[in-house]
Coordinates of C-alpha atoms in Angstrom, one line a residue:
Chain A
M186 CA -65.5 -105.1 -162.7
S187 CA -68.4 -107.3 -163.2
A188 CA -69.2 -110.7 -164.7
T189 CA -72.1 -113.2 -165.1
R190 CA -72.3 -117.0 -165.5
T191 CA -75.2 -119.5 -166.1
V192 CA -75.0 -122.7 -164.1
T193 CA -77.2 -125.8 -163.8
V194 CA -77.7 -126.8 -160.2
A195 CA -76.7 -130.4 -159.3
S196 CA -77.8 -130.9 -155.7
S197 CA -80.7 -133.3 -155.4
Q198 CA -82.5 -131.1 -153.0
G199 CA -81.8 -128.0 -155.1
L200 CA -80.9 -124.9 -152.9
H201 CA -82.9 -125.7 -149.8
A202 CA -81.9 -126.4 -146.3
R203 CA -78.3 -127.5 -146.0
P204 CA -77.1 -126.7 -149.5
A205 CA -78.6 -123.2 -149.3
K206 CA -76.7 -122.5 -146.1
L207 CA -73.4 -123.9 -147.6
F208 CA -73.9 -121.8 -150.8
V209 CA -74.5 -118.6 -148.8
E210 CA -71.4 -119.3 -146.8
A211 CA -69.4 -119.9 -150.0
A212 CA -70.8 -116.6 -151.5
Q213 CA -69.9 -114.6 -148.4
G214 CA -66.5 -116.2 -148.5
T215 CA -65.7 -114.9 -151.9
G216 CA -65.6 -111.3 -150.7
A217 CA -67.4 -110.2 -153.9
Q218 CA -70.9 -108.8 -154.3
V219 CA -72.7 -111.7 -155.8
S220 CA -76.4 -112.0 -156.8
I221 CA -78.2 -115.2 -157.9
A222 CA -81.2 -115.1 -160.2
K223 CA -83.7 -117.7 -161.3
G224 CA -86.0 -116.5 -164.1
D225 CA -86.6 -112.8 -163.6
K226 CA -86.1 -112.9 -159.8
S227 CA -82.7 -111.9 -158.5
V228 CA -81.5 -111.9 -154.9
N229 CA -78.4 -111.2 -152.9
A230 CA -76.4 -114.5 -152.7
A231 CA -75.3 -113.6 -149.2
S232 CA -78.9 -113.8 -148.0
I233 CA -80.0 -117.3 -146.9
L234 CA -83.6 -116.1 -146.9
G235 CA -83.3 -114.7 -150.4
V236 CA -81.6 -117.8 -151.7
M237 CA -84.2 -120.1 -150.2
S238 CA -87.0 -117.9 -151.5
L239 CA -85.9 -118.6 -155.1
G240 CA -87.0 -122.2 -154.7
V241 CA -84.1 -123.6 -156.8
E242 CA -84.5 -127.3 -157.7
K243 CA -82.1 -129.8 -159.1
G244 CA -81.6 -129.2 -162.8
D245 CA -82.7 -125.5 -162.6
E246 CA -80.5 -122.9 -164.5
V247 CA -79.4 -120.0 -162.4
L248 CA -77.6 -116.8 -163.4
L249 CA -74.7 -115.7 -161.1
S250 CA -73.6 -112.0 -161.3
A251 CA -70.6 -110.7 -159.4
E252 CA -69.2 -107.2 -158.9
G253 CA -65.9 -106.2 -157.2
D254 CA -62.4 -107.6 -157.2
G255 CA -61.6 -111.1 -158.3
V256 CA -65.1 -111.7 -159.8
E257 CA -63.9 -114.5 -162.1
A258 CA -62.3 -116.4 -159.2
A259 CA -65.5 -115.9 -157.2
L260 CA -67.7 -117.2 -160.0
D261 CA -65.4 -120.2 -160.5
T262 CA -65.8 -121.1 -156.8
L263 CA -69.6 -120.8 -156.9
E264 CA -70.0 -122.6 -160.2
E265 CA -68.0 -125.5 -158.9
F266 CA -70.1 -125.4 -155.7
L267 CA -73.4 -125.5 -157.7
K268 CA -72.2 -128.3 -159.9
T269 CA -71.6 -130.6 -156.9
D270 CA -74.3 -132.6 -155.3
H271 CA -74.2 -131.6 -151.6
D272 CA -76.9 -134.0 -150.6
E273 CA -74.7 -137.0 -150.9
A274 CA -73.2 -138.5 -147.8
Chain B
M201 CA -94.7 -116.2 -103.7
S202 CA -93.1 -118.6 -101.2
Y203 CA -93.7 -122.1 -100.2
D204 CA -93.6 -124.0 -97.0
A205 CA -90.5 -126.2 -97.6
Q206 CA -92.4 -129.2 -96.4
S207 CA -95.6 -128.8 -98.4
A208 CA -95.2 -130.6 -101.7
M209 CA -96.9 -129.3 -104.8
K210 CA -99.4 -131.8 -106.3
G211 CA -99.8 -132.8 -109.9
T212 CA -100.2 -136.0 -111.9
G213 CA -97.1 -138.2 -111.9
I214 CA -96.1 -139.9 -115.1
G215 CA -94.3 -143.2 -114.5
Q216 CA -92.4 -144.1 -111.3
G217 CA -89.3 -142.0 -111.5
I218 CA -87.8 -139.6 -109.0
A219 CA -85.3 -136.8 -109.6
L220 CA -83.5 -134.2 -107.7
G221 CA -82.0 -131.1 -109.2
P222 CA -82.2 -127.3 -110.0
V223 CA -85.1 -125.8 -111.9
A224 CA -84.6 -124.3 -115.3
R225 CA -87.7 -122.5 -116.5
M226 CA -88.8 -122.4 -120.1
S227 CA -89.3 -118.8 -120.7
P228 CA -92.4 -117.6 -122.5
P229 CA -91.9 -115.6 -125.7
P230 CA -91.3 -111.9 -124.9
A231 CA -94.3 -109.6 -125.1
A232 CA -94.6 -107.8 -128.5
P233 CA -92.8 -104.4 -128.3
K234 CA -95.0 -101.3 -128.5
D235 CA -94.8 -98.9 -131.5
E236 CA -93.1 -96.0 -129.8
S237 CA -90.6 -93.4 -130.9
S238 CA -87.1 -93.9 -129.7
T239 CA -85.4 -91.5 -127.3
L240 CA -82.0 -92.6 -128.7
S241 CA -80.4 -91.6 -131.9
R242 CA -80.7 -93.8 -135.0
E243 CA -77.0 -94.7 -134.7
Q244 CA -77.4 -95.7 -131.1
E245 CA -80.4 -98.0 -131.8
A246 CA -78.5 -99.5 -134.8
A247 CA -75.6 -100.3 -132.6
R248 CA -77.9 -102.0 -130.0
V249 CA -79.5 -104.1 -132.8
E250 CA -76.2 -105.2 -134.1
A251 CA -74.9 -106.2 -130.7
A252 CA -78.0 -108.1 -129.9
I253 CA -78.0 -109.9 -133.3
Q254 CA -74.3 -110.8 -132.9
A255 CA -75.0 -112.2 -129.4
V256 CA -78.0 -114.3 -130.6
A257 CA -76.1 -115.6 -133.6
A258 CA -73.1 -116.5 -131.4
D259 CA -75.4 -118.3 -128.9
L260 CA -77.1 -120.2 -131.6
T261 CA -73.8 -121.2 -133.2
A262 CA -72.4 -122.3 -129.9
R263 CA -75.5 -124.4 -129.0
G264 CA -75.2 -125.9 -132.5
Q265 CA -71.6 -126.9 -131.9
S266 CA -72.5 -128.6 -128.6
A267 CA -75.5 -130.4 -130.1
G268 CA -73.8 -131.6 -133.3
G269 CA -75.5 -133.5 -136.1
Q270 CA -78.7 -132.3 -137.6
A271 CA -79.5 -129.9 -134.8
Q272 CA -76.3 -128.1 -135.5
E273 CA -77.4 -127.6 -139.2
V274 CA -80.7 -126.2 -138.0
L275 CA -79.2 -123.8 -135.4
E276 CA -76.5 -122.6 -137.7
A277 CA -79.1 -121.8 -140.4
Q278 CA -81.0 -119.9 -137.7
A279 CA -77.8 -117.9 -136.9
M280 CA -77.5 -117.0 -140.5
M281 CA -81.1 -115.9 -140.7
A282 CA -80.5 -113.6 -137.7
Q283 CA -77.7 -111.8 -139.8
D284 CA -79.5 -112.0 -143.1
P285 CA -79.1 -108.8 -145.2
S286 CA -82.8 -108.8 -146.1
V287 CA -83.6 -108.6 -142.4
T288 CA -81.0 -106.0 -141.7
E289 CA -82.4 -103.8 -144.5
A290 CA -85.9 -104.1 -143.1
V291 CA -84.6 -103.2 -139.6
D292 CA -82.8 -100.1 -141.0
A293 CA -86.0 -98.9 -142.6
E294 CA -87.8 -99.0 -139.3
L295 CA -84.9 -97.3 -137.4
A296 CA -84.9 -94.6 -140.1
A297 CA -88.5 -93.9 -139.2
G298 CA -87.4 -93.3 -135.6
K299 CA -88.6 -96.6 -134.0
T300 CA -87.0 -98.3 -131.1
A301 CA -84.6 -101.2 -131.7
E302 CA -87.1 -103.6 -130.1
Y303 CA -90.0 -102.5 -132.3
A304 CA -87.8 -102.4 -135.4
V305 CA -86.5 -106.0 -134.9
H306 CA -89.9 -107.3 -134.1
T307 CA -91.6 -105.6 -137.1
A308 CA -88.8 -106.3 -139.6
F309 CA -88.6 -110.1 -138.8
A310 CA -92.4 -110.3 -138.9
E311 CA -92.4 -108.7 -142.3
V312 CA -89.8 -111.1 -143.7
A313 CA -91.5 -114.1 -142.0
E314 CA -94.8 -113.2 -143.6
Q315 CA -93.2 -113.2 -147.0
L316 CA -91.8 -116.6 -146.3
A317 CA -95.1 -117.9 -145.0
A318 CA -96.8 -116.8 -148.2
L319 CA -94.4 -119.0 -150.2
G320 CA -95.6 -122.0 -148.3
G321 CA -94.1 -125.5 -148.0
Y322 CA -90.5 -125.7 -146.7
L323 CA -90.0 -121.9 -146.7
G324 CA -93.3 -121.4 -144.9
E325 CA -92.1 -123.6 -142.1
R326 CA -88.9 -121.5 -141.9
A327 CA -91.2 -118.6 -140.9
A328 CA -91.5 -120.2 -137.5
D329 CA -87.7 -120.2 -137.3
L330 CA -87.6 -116.5 -138.0
H331 CA -90.2 -115.8 -135.3
D332 CA -88.0 -117.7 -132.9
V333 CA -84.9 -115.7 -133.9
S334 CA -86.9 -112.5 -133.6
A335 CA -88.0 -113.4 -130.0
R336 CA -84.4 -114.2 -129.1
V337 CA -83.1 -110.8 -130.4
V338 CA -85.9 -108.9 -128.7
A339 CA -85.2 -110.7 -125.4
A340 CA -81.5 -110.0 -125.8
L341 CA -82.2 -106.3 -126.4
R342 CA -84.3 -106.2 -123.1
G343 CA -81.7 -108.3 -121.2
E344 CA -84.3 -111.0 -120.6
P345 CA -83.5 -114.8 -120.8
A346 CA -83.7 -116.4 -124.2
P347 CA -87.2 -117.8 -124.8
G348 CA -87.7 -121.5 -125.5
V349 CA -85.9 -124.6 -124.0
P350 CA -83.3 -123.4 -121.6
D351 CA -79.7 -124.5 -121.7
P352 CA -78.1 -123.8 -118.4
G353 CA -75.1 -126.0 -119.1
H354 CA -75.8 -128.5 -116.4
P355 CA -78.6 -131.2 -115.8
F356 CA -81.9 -129.5 -114.8
V357 CA -85.5 -130.0 -114.0
L358 CA -87.4 -128.4 -116.9
V359 CA -90.4 -126.3 -115.7
A360 CA -92.8 -125.2 -118.4
Q361 CA -96.3 -124.0 -118.9
D362 CA -96.7 -127.0 -121.2
L363 CA -94.4 -128.4 -123.9
A364 CA -95.2 -128.3 -127.6
P365 CA -93.8 -131.0 -130.0
A366 CA -91.5 -128.3 -131.4
D367 CA -90.0 -127.6 -128.0
T368 CA -89.4 -131.2 -127.2
A369 CA -87.7 -131.9 -130.5
L370 CA -84.9 -129.5 -129.5
L371 CA -84.7 -130.8 -126.0
D372 CA -81.5 -132.5 -125.1
L373 CA -82.9 -135.4 -123.0
N374 CA -79.4 -136.1 -121.6
H375 CA -79.6 -132.9 -119.6
V376 CA -83.2 -133.2 -118.5
L377 CA -83.5 -134.7 -115.1
A378 CA -87.3 -134.4 -115.0
L379 CA -90.2 -132.5 -116.6
V380 CA -92.7 -130.4 -114.6
T381 CA -95.6 -128.7 -116.4
I382 CA -98.0 -126.2 -115.0
E383 CA -100.8 -127.1 -117.3
G384 CA -101.6 -130.4 -119.1
G385 CA -102.9 -133.7 -118.0
P386 CA -101.9 -137.4 -118.3
T387 CA -102.7 -137.4 -122.0
S388 CA -100.8 -134.2 -122.9
H389 CA -97.9 -134.2 -125.3
T390 CA -95.4 -133.9 -122.4
A391 CA -96.9 -136.9 -120.7
I392 CA -96.7 -139.0 -123.8
L393 CA -93.1 -138.0 -124.4
A394 CA -92.2 -138.8 -120.8
R395 CA -93.9 -142.2 -120.9
S396 CA -92.2 -143.2 -124.2
K397 CA -88.7 -142.0 -123.2
G398 CA -89.0 -143.1 -119.5
I399 CA -88.4 -139.5 -118.3
T400 CA -89.6 -138.6 -114.7
A401 CA -92.5 -136.2 -115.0
V402 CA -95.2 -134.6 -113.0
V403 CA -97.8 -132.7 -115.1
G404 CA -100.5 -130.2 -114.3
V405 CA -98.7 -128.8 -111.2
E406 CA -100.4 -125.4 -110.9
A407 CA -98.2 -124.3 -108.0
A408 CA -95.1 -124.8 -110.1
A409 CA -95.8 -121.4 -111.7
G410 CA -94.0 -119.9 -108.6
L411 CA -90.8 -121.8 -109.2
A412 CA -87.7 -119.9 -110.3
D413 CA -84.5 -120.8 -112.1
G414 CA -82.1 -122.5 -109.7
D415 CA -84.7 -123.6 -107.2
E416 CA -83.8 -127.0 -105.9
V417 CA -86.6 -129.5 -106.2
I418 CA -87.4 -133.2 -105.8
V419 CA -89.7 -134.4 -108.6
D420 CA -91.5 -137.6 -107.4
A421 CA -93.6 -139.1 -110.2
A422 CA -94.6 -142.1 -108.1
H423 CA -96.2 -139.8 -105.5
S424 CA -97.3 -137.1 -108.0
T425 CA -95.4 -134.4 -106.1
V426 CA -92.8 -131.6 -106.6
L427 CA -91.0 -130.7 -103.4
L428 CA -89.3 -127.3 -103.1
A429 CA -86.2 -126.8 -100.9
P430 CA -86.1 -130.4 -99.6
S431 CA -84.3 -131.2 -96.3
Q432 CA -81.0 -133.1 -96.3
Q433 CA -82.8 -136.2 -95.2
Q434 CA -85.3 -135.9 -98.1
K435 CA -82.5 -135.4 -100.5
D436 CA -80.7 -138.5 -99.2
E437 CA -83.9 -140.5 -99.6
A438 CA -84.4 -139.2 -103.1
A439 CA -80.8 -140.0 -104.1
A440 CA -81.2 -143.5 -102.7
R441 CA -84.4 -144.0 -104.8
V442 CA -82.6 -142.7 -107.9
E443 CA -79.9 -145.2 -107.3
A444 CA -82.3 -148.1 -106.6
R445 CA -84.1 -147.2 -109.9
K446 CA -80.9 -147.1 -111.8
A447 CA -80.1 -150.6 -110.4
A448 CA -83.5 -151.8 -111.5
Q449 CA -82.9 -150.5 -115.0
A450 CA -79.5 -152.1 -115.1
A451 CA -80.7 -155.4 -113.6
P452 CA -80.4 -158.4 -115.9
I453 CA -83.4 -158.9 -118.0
T454 CA -85.3 -162.0 -116.7
E455 CA -88.7 -163.2 -117.7
G456 CA -91.4 -161.6 -115.6
A457 CA -92.2 -163.5 -112.4
L458 CA -93.2 -163.1 -108.8
A459 CA -90.8 -163.8 -105.9
D460 CA -92.1 -167.4 -105.7
G461 CA -91.4 -168.0 -109.3
T462 CA -95.0 -167.6 -110.6
P463 CA -94.5 -166.5 -114.2
V464 CA -96.1 -163.1 -115.2
P465 CA -95.1 -162.6 -118.8
L466 CA -94.3 -158.9 -119.4
L467 CA -95.3 -157.7 -122.9
A468 CA -95.0 -154.5 -124.8
N469 CA -97.6 -152.0 -126.0
L470 CA -96.7 -150.9 -129.6
G471 CA -98.2 -148.5 -132.0
S472 CA -96.1 -149.3 -135.0
P473 CA -93.6 -152.0 -136.1
D474 CA -90.8 -149.4 -135.8
N475 CA -90.6 -149.8 -132.0
A476 CA -90.4 -153.6 -132.0
A477 CA -86.6 -153.8 -131.8
E478 CA -86.4 -151.4 -128.8
A479 CA -89.1 -153.4 -127.0
V480 CA -87.2 -156.7 -127.5
Q481 CA -84.0 -155.0 -126.2
L482 CA -85.9 -153.9 -123.0
G483 CA -86.9 -157.5 -122.4
A484 CA -90.5 -157.6 -123.8
E485 CA -91.5 -161.2 -124.0
G486 CA -93.9 -160.4 -126.8
V487 CA -96.5 -157.8 -127.6
G488 CA -99.6 -157.5 -125.5
L489 CA -101.2 -154.7 -127.5
F490 CA -100.4 -153.8 -131.0
R491 CA -102.5 -150.8 -132.1
T492 CA -103.3 -150.8 -135.7
E493 CA -104.7 -147.3 -135.9
F494 CA -101.4 -145.9 -137.4
L495 CA -102.2 -147.7 -140.7
F496 CA -105.5 -146.0 -141.0
L497 CA -105.2 -142.5 -139.4
S498 CA -103.5 -140.8 -142.2
S499 CA -105.7 -142.1 -145.0
E500 CA -108.9 -141.0 -146.5
T501 CA -109.8 -144.6 -147.3
A502 CA -108.9 -147.9 -145.6
P503 CA -105.5 -149.4 -146.6
S504 CA -105.4 -152.4 -148.9
V505 CA -105.0 -156.0 -147.6
A506 CA -101.5 -156.0 -149.2
E507 CA -100.4 -152.8 -147.5
Q508 CA -101.7 -154.1 -144.2
R509 CA -100.1 -157.5 -144.6
E510 CA -96.7 -155.9 -145.1
S511 CA -96.9 -154.0 -141.9
Y512 CA -98.1 -156.9 -139.9
T513 CA -95.4 -159.2 -141.3
T514 CA -92.7 -156.7 -140.4
L515 CA -94.1 -156.6 -136.8
L516 CA -94.4 -160.4 -136.5
Q517 CA -91.0 -161.1 -137.8
A518 CA -89.5 -159.2 -134.8
F519 CA -91.1 -161.8 -132.4
P520 CA -90.5 -165.3 -133.7
G521 CA -92.0 -167.9 -131.4
K522 CA -93.5 -165.1 -129.2
K523 CA -97.0 -164.0 -128.5
V524 CA -98.2 -160.9 -130.4
V525 CA -101.7 -159.6 -129.6
V526 CA -103.0 -157.4 -132.4
R527 CA -106.1 -155.3 -131.8
A528 CA -108.5 -154.8 -134.6
L529 CA -108.9 -151.1 -135.7
D530 CA -110.2 -149.1 -132.7
A531 CA -111.6 -145.9 -134.2
G532 CA -114.2 -143.5 -133.0
A533 CA -114.3 -141.1 -130.0
D534 CA -110.9 -139.5 -129.7
K535 CA -109.7 -141.0 -133.1
P536 CA -112.5 -140.6 -135.7
L537 CA -112.0 -142.0 -139.2
P538 CA -114.2 -140.6 -141.9
F539 CA -114.6 -143.8 -143.8
L540 CA -115.7 -145.7 -140.7
N541 CA -118.1 -143.3 -139.1
D542 CA -118.8 -139.7 -140.2
A543 CA -121.9 -139.2 -138.2
E544 CA -121.9 -136.3 -135.7
E545 CA -122.4 -137.8 -132.3
E546 CA -123.4 -136.0 -129.1
N547 CA -121.3 -138.5 -127.0
P548 CA -118.7 -140.2 -129.2
A549 CA -117.2 -142.2 -126.3
L550 CA -120.7 -143.8 -126.0
G551 CA -121.3 -144.0 -129.8
L552 CA -120.5 -146.1 -132.8
R553 CA -116.9 -146.9 -131.9
G554 CA -114.5 -149.9 -131.5
L555 CA -116.0 -153.2 -132.6
R556 CA -119.4 -151.5 -133.1
A557 CA -118.0 -149.4 -135.9
L558 CA -116.2 -152.4 -137.4
L559 CA -119.4 -154.5 -137.5
A560 CA -121.2 -151.6 -139.2
N561 CA -118.3 -151.7 -141.8
E562 CA -117.8 -155.4 -142.1
E563 CA -115.5 -155.2 -145.2
I564 CA -112.9 -153.2 -143.2
L565 CA -112.9 -155.8 -140.5
R566 CA -112.7 -158.7 -142.9
D567 CA -109.8 -157.1 -144.9
Q568 CA -107.9 -156.6 -141.6
L569 CA -108.5 -160.2 -140.5
S570 CA -107.4 -161.4 -144.0
A571 CA -104.2 -159.4 -143.9
L572 CA -103.5 -160.7 -140.4
A573 CA -104.1 -164.3 -141.4
E574 CA -101.7 -163.9 -144.3
A575 CA -99.0 -162.4 -142.0
Q576 CA -99.6 -165.3 -139.6
E577 CA -98.9 -167.8 -142.3
A578 CA -95.7 -166.0 -143.4
T579 CA -94.1 -165.7 -140.0
E580 CA -93.2 -167.7 -136.8
A581 CA -94.9 -165.5 -134.3
D582 CA -97.9 -166.7 -132.2
L583 CA -100.5 -164.2 -133.4
W584 CA -103.5 -163.4 -131.2
V585 CA -106.2 -161.0 -132.4
M586 CA -108.6 -159.1 -130.2
A587 CA -111.7 -156.9 -130.7
P588 CA -111.8 -153.4 -129.2
M589 CA -114.6 -152.2 -126.9
V590 CA -116.7 -155.3 -126.7
S591 CA -119.8 -154.7 -124.6
T592 CA -122.0 -157.8 -125.2
V593 CA -121.5 -161.6 -125.3
E594 CA -123.0 -161.6 -128.8
E595 CA -120.3 -159.2 -130.0
A596 CA -117.6 -161.5 -128.6
E597 CA -119.3 -164.5 -130.4
I598 CA -119.5 -162.6 -133.8
F599 CA -115.8 -161.6 -133.6
S600 CA -114.6 -165.1 -132.7
R601 CA -116.6 -166.5 -135.7
F602 CA -115.2 -163.9 -138.1
A603 CA -111.6 -164.6 -136.9
R604 CA -112.0 -168.4 -137.3
Q605 CA -113.5 -167.9 -140.8
H606 CA -110.3 -166.1 -141.7
G607 CA -108.1 -168.8 -140.3
L608 CA -106.9 -166.9 -137.2
K609 CA -106.2 -169.4 -134.4
T610 CA -106.6 -167.2 -131.3
A611 CA -109.4 -164.6 -130.9
G612 CA -110.2 -162.6 -127.8
V613 CA -111.8 -159.4 -126.6
M614 CA -110.8 -156.3 -124.8
V615 CA -112.6 -155.6 -121.6
E616 CA -113.1 -151.9 -121.5
V617 CA -116.8 -151.6 -120.7
P618 CA -118.2 -152.6 -117.3
S619 CA -120.8 -154.8 -118.9
S620 CA -118.2 -157.1 -120.4
A621 CA -116.3 -157.2 -117.1
L622 CA -119.4 -158.3 -115.3
L623 CA -120.2 -160.9 -117.9
A624 CA -116.6 -162.0 -118.4
E625 CA -117.3 -165.6 -117.5
Q626 CA -119.9 -165.9 -120.3
I627 CA -117.6 -164.1 -122.7
L628 CA -114.6 -166.3 -121.9
Q629 CA -116.7 -169.4 -122.6
I630 CA -116.6 -168.2 -126.2
S631 CA -113.4 -166.1 -126.5
D632 CA -109.9 -167.5 -126.2
F633 CA -108.7 -164.7 -123.9
A634 CA -109.5 -161.3 -122.4
S635 CA -107.3 -158.2 -122.2
I636 CA -108.4 -155.4 -119.9
G637 CA -108.0 -151.8 -121.1
T638 CA -107.8 -150.0 -117.9
N639 CA -108.0 -146.4 -119.3
D640 CA -111.4 -146.9 -121.0
L641 CA -112.6 -149.3 -118.2
T642 CA -111.9 -146.4 -115.7
Q643 CA -113.6 -143.8 -118.0
Y644 CA -116.7 -145.9 -118.3
T645 CA -116.8 -147.1 -114.7
M646 CA -116.4 -143.6 -113.3
A647 CA -118.4 -141.8 -116.1
A648 CA -115.5 -139.4 -116.5
D649 CA -114.3 -138.4 -120.0
R650 CA -110.6 -139.4 -120.1
L651 CA -109.8 -136.4 -122.3
L652 CA -111.4 -133.8 -120.0
G653 CA -109.1 -132.1 -117.6
S654 CA -111.9 -131.0 -115.2
V655 CA -112.8 -134.6 -114.3
S656 CA -109.2 -136.0 -114.6
G657 CA -109.3 -136.6 -110.8
L658 CA -111.8 -139.5 -111.4
Q659 CA -109.6 -141.1 -114.1
D660 CA -107.6 -143.2 -111.7
P661 CA -107.3 -147.0 -112.3
W662 CA -106.6 -147.4 -108.6
H663 CA -110.3 -146.7 -107.9
P664 CA -111.7 -149.8 -106.0
A665 CA -114.7 -149.8 -108.3
V666 CA -112.3 -150.4 -111.2
L667 CA -110.3 -153.0 -109.2
R668 CA -113.5 -154.9 -108.4
L669 CA -114.3 -155.2 -112.1
V670 CA -110.8 -156.4 -112.7
R671 CA -111.4 -159.0 -110.0
E672 CA -114.5 -160.2 -111.9
V673 CA -112.5 -160.7 -115.0
G674 CA -109.6 -162.4 -113.1
A675 CA -112.1 -164.8 -111.5
A676 CA -113.7 -165.6 -114.8
G677 CA -110.3 -166.4 -116.3
A678 CA -109.6 -168.8 -113.4
A679 CA -113.1 -170.4 -113.8
T680 CA -112.7 -170.9 -117.5
G681 CA -109.0 -171.6 -117.7
K682 CA -108.6 -168.7 -120.2
P683 CA -105.8 -166.1 -119.9
V684 CA -106.5 -162.6 -118.7
G685 CA -104.1 -159.7 -119.4
V686 CA -104.0 -156.0 -118.7
C687 CA -102.7 -153.7 -121.5
G688 CA -103.7 -150.3 -120.1
E689 CA -101.6 -147.7 -118.3
A690 CA -102.3 -149.4 -115.0
A691 CA -99.9 -152.3 -115.9
A692 CA -97.0 -149.8 -116.0
D693 CA -97.5 -148.7 -112.4
P694 CA -95.4 -151.2 -110.5
L695 CA -97.4 -151.5 -107.3
L696 CA -100.7 -151.5 -109.2
A697 CA -99.2 -154.3 -111.4
V698 CA -98.8 -156.4 -108.3
V699 CA -102.4 -155.7 -107.3
L700 CA -103.6 -156.7 -110.8
V701 CA -101.7 -160.0 -110.5
G702 CA -103.2 -160.5 -107.1
L703 CA -106.7 -160.0 -108.7
G704 CA -106.0 -162.9 -111.1
V705 CA -104.4 -161.1 -114.1
S706 CA -101.8 -163.4 -115.7
T707 CA -99.9 -161.1 -118.2
L708 CA -99.1 -157.4 -118.2
S709 CA -98.5 -155.3 -121.2
M710 CA -97.0 -151.7 -121.1
A711 CA -94.9 -149.1 -122.8
P712 CA -91.4 -150.7 -123.1
A713 CA -89.8 -148.0 -120.9
A714 CA -91.8 -149.2 -117.9
L715 CA -90.8 -152.9 -118.2
A716 CA -87.7 -152.7 -115.9
D717 CA -89.6 -151.0 -113.0
V718 CA -92.5 -153.5 -113.1
R719 CA -90.1 -156.5 -113.4
A720 CA -88.2 -155.4 -110.3
E721 CA -91.4 -154.8 -108.3
L722 CA -93.0 -158.2 -109.1
L723 CA -89.8 -160.0 -107.9
R724 CA -90.5 -158.5 -104.4
H725 CA -93.8 -160.3 -103.8
T726 CA -95.1 -163.8 -103.8
K727 CA -98.4 -164.8 -105.3
E728 CA -99.9 -165.0 -101.8
Q729 CA -98.6 -161.6 -100.9
A730 CA -99.9 -160.1 -104.1
E731 CA -103.3 -161.4 -103.3
A732 CA -103.1 -159.9 -99.8
I733 CA -102.1 -156.5 -101.2
A734 CA -105.0 -156.6 -103.7
A735 CA -107.4 -157.5 -101.0
A736 CA -106.3 -154.5 -99.0
A737 CA -106.7 -152.2 -101.9
L738 CA -110.2 -153.5 -102.6
T739 CA -111.5 -152.5 -99.2
A740 CA -110.6 -148.8 -99.6
P741 CA -113.3 -146.2 -100.2
D742 CA -111.4 -144.4 -103.0
A743 CA -108.3 -144.4 -105.3
A744 CA -106.0 -142.6 -102.9
G745 CA -107.1 -145.0 -100.1
A746 CA -106.5 -148.0 -102.3
R747 CA -103.0 -146.9 -103.2
E748 CA -102.2 -146.2 -99.5
A749 CA -103.6 -149.6 -98.4
A750 CA -101.6 -151.4 -101.0
R751 CA -98.4 -149.6 -100.0
T752 CA -99.0 -150.4 -96.3
A753 CA -99.7 -154.1 -97.1
A754 CA -96.6 -154.3 -99.4
A755 CA -94.4 -152.7 -96.7
S756 CA -95.6 -155.2 -94.1
H757 CA -93.7 -158.1 -95.8
S758 CA -91.1 -156.2 -97.8
P759 CA -88.0 -154.7 -96.1
E760 CA -88.3 -151.4 -98.1

């Protein structure tokens, strides 16, 4: 089973530093095989180095792809995560 | 290597502290593994890598938890990098080629780090994190201690080759009893950190290379020594001094004065308005030296009058009704500024620097004085301005004229060159005050570059030749009725501070961390006793002799 979803990133620092770490933790927590792509570059969402190397900024569109069990639930979780600003507080 | 328990190792003490405790060494990064074929199977090597990475990740996570806050975020991110799939894949590729676990880890991390570095910016900086993780995993594979700042789980004396800014950023100062470095001099990063945080430190202790983890040492900054395996009596003495110092730090903050009530205002040296609040908290009665270089150092061109006014106003607002001495831009030599002087000089310390450079670029000086005058109008502080590195009476006269033209009330000079110390009386007939910069005065008196380790032995403000010049300035102050201050490192050495007062110095300015020690020492001596201690120091043939003579003279009237 596989699925994809396009999400606009809301964190004011994009996916750097702390939000990148939190996103990778969330991706690992879903149990599904998730990749995240910006433009034509796609990386393993469980790789903090990969995610950081995408250089995702606030307002960028990213494409999430998931394979495995419960992909819709996994994508729901990650979409919710990306739509939240994790640099507040 | 072994040491005679009674022979202390010598270095350069920073500050007056003393500490007793076990050594923890900062381990150097492990040597790069050689490219050799493994004698183990691929599966066995893979298992070794996995175990080492797990251990390193667990260690980083645990250290993060105990550190908390931002350090925790950084360390947990490092733990994730250690387990990153892109690294694991690169390691597997190396193992598949029959390499050892050590070589595979080293090469794989280096490869990924290089990719990150190529991306530049924030990611480029993470390359350094990866190198650190790599060194940790390699050390774990070899069973060596983790490189970097140690964390033995109890307070320790940190012994390092030298400390880089990155090392000290991760240092938990609550656990560091003292710093000892094998290399580095009084101007090293370690020395600067120790001075600003008030940490006991002795730097440039070559013999400390032989110290091992767990060795018990006494680090005595006041005497510039590190003593290995001290006797019980020595330990008791050290513990008593630690307590006495704690008491001095906790003593109520009073205005600086001698035992007979002679006031000696204690002021702070500041390099930016940000530290003003801390200085006030530590009892600074004003600012004796505000360095303005921070406004200029990061720029290609001089900052505008408006920008400068804003910074000066912030500073002055922290000291309503108090004296704040601002030094005009002191560039050149060790802090060159392209817009001020871009000529290649053979001897920059003897070149177009200080006031000389400002007079060659009058607009920069006039802008600074305008900004200061505007800040003076806008605030309640008592603003004094002074010119850096004045060497002639004429320069003092020109600076005073400029300052008055801009509406500044009090204008003085820094005495850092022997010529102005010797002509202090003529200068003080024109200038409103003099402030002695002992670091440069020592450099120029002893003809010893203060940044050069090989002649650092001569860079000692206790040298009687330097003290005699201070006496000239003190006498000139008395003759003209003008105040004379000291704003160099010398003022932060408690006993030397007493000597300076004995030589006629009326105010002392120092790093705020040193205020408590100096305040306590001044209270032990009367004006007459301070003069006797100074007289004893002046008769010595060298710096060590002067220090010893002052100590003996001080002990003769003080119970300690």
